[in-house]
Amino acid sequence: MSKLLVKSGHEVIVLDNLSTGFRKNVKYGELVVGDLADIGLLENVFSTYQFDAVMHFAANSLVGESIKEPAKYYRNNVANTINLLDVMINHSVKYFIFSSTAATFGNPKYSPIDEHHPQHPINPYGMSKLMVENILKDYASAYDLSSVSLRYFNACGADPEGELGEMHDPETHLIPLVLQVASGRKKEITVFGSDYPTDDGTCIRDYIHVVDLCQAHLLAIEYLIKNKSGAYSFNLGSGHGFSVQEVLDASSLIVKRYNASIFVQYGDKRPGDPDRLVADSILARKILGWKPQYECLETIIEHAWRWELELVKRKKQ
């Protein structure tokens, strides 16, 4: 996101506590190391710099962990977001873009999922994000704070120029895990469930390229500037899903060109995993003018594979 903003002519300040991020990856914009729990630091940052808008990506985001440690998720994802919003209001910063999630919907009642779908989260992570969405509605009414909540489905891919990509520890996303097997960093990938009511028995998810996600954030800022204050929400996805098996098949074809292969084992379903999660993103396309550039699954995987090869190269140096 910082790269896109800088390339688009904006000045960027990155606030990160580096709990899951990496200092060396802040290649664009100025890094301030700090935590949203530190209100004094936030006040100092907002006094030092003059901001037009804030994009809020910082959150804990592991579903399983949220069930075991809900306090951590409500403290960081909700309470710390309130800290940020309050300091923004104190300094008259009126535009806010929030990273929300498809997890706010819970088990889907229908698919694809549009913005009118009921929101009934089934874990503290999803609940924490929904809480913030609701807080933003109240802040819009009370404090004239304009916001857009962008509900991601499955973010994936990497910088097409190979400069940036996923570096989670531990990694939990399907595509990078599959490619770590191909590169030799992992022995095998486990597919959880092969008897879903889908064509090939594996569950279906909506994969959206990270660059297309970033583009939606840029359009969201432009939308807020042009429209009356309010709290708006948009689902971000490709509008069509791919099964786990389709991801495996596409990945195998790509890594085969590099004489690599992917070892797969099949396990039981995980509790609470829906068979299908696909976004209806018509509203974002219509209202924001969003046009995803990288909807092809093979292109997404190709970009992620280049990044994986770059990570392997770095580890050898």
PDB file of C-alpha atoms in Angstrom, residues 24 309-317:
ATOM      1  CA  LYS A  24      13.478  -3.800   6.085  1.00  0.00           C
ATOM      2  CA  LEU A 309      12.032 -17.814  -4.959  1.00  0.00           C
ATOM      3  CA  GLU A 310      13.312 -14.415  -3.825  1.00  0.00           C
ATOM      4  CA  LEU A 311      12.894 -15.431  -0.170  1.00  0.00           C
ATOM      5  CA  VAL A 312      14.787 -18.674  -0.764  1.00  0.00           C
ATOM      6  CA  LYS A 313      17.547 -16.712  -2.468  1.00  0.00           C
ATOM      7  CA  ARG A 314      17.802 -14.325   0.501  1.00  0.00           C
ATOM      8  CA  LYS A 315      18.070 -17.187   2.973  1.00  0.00           C
ATOM      9  CA  LYS A 316      20.980 -18.650   1.042  1.00  0.00           C
ATOM     10  CA  GLN A 317      22.904 -15.359   1.050  1.00  0.00           C
TER      11      GLN A 317
END
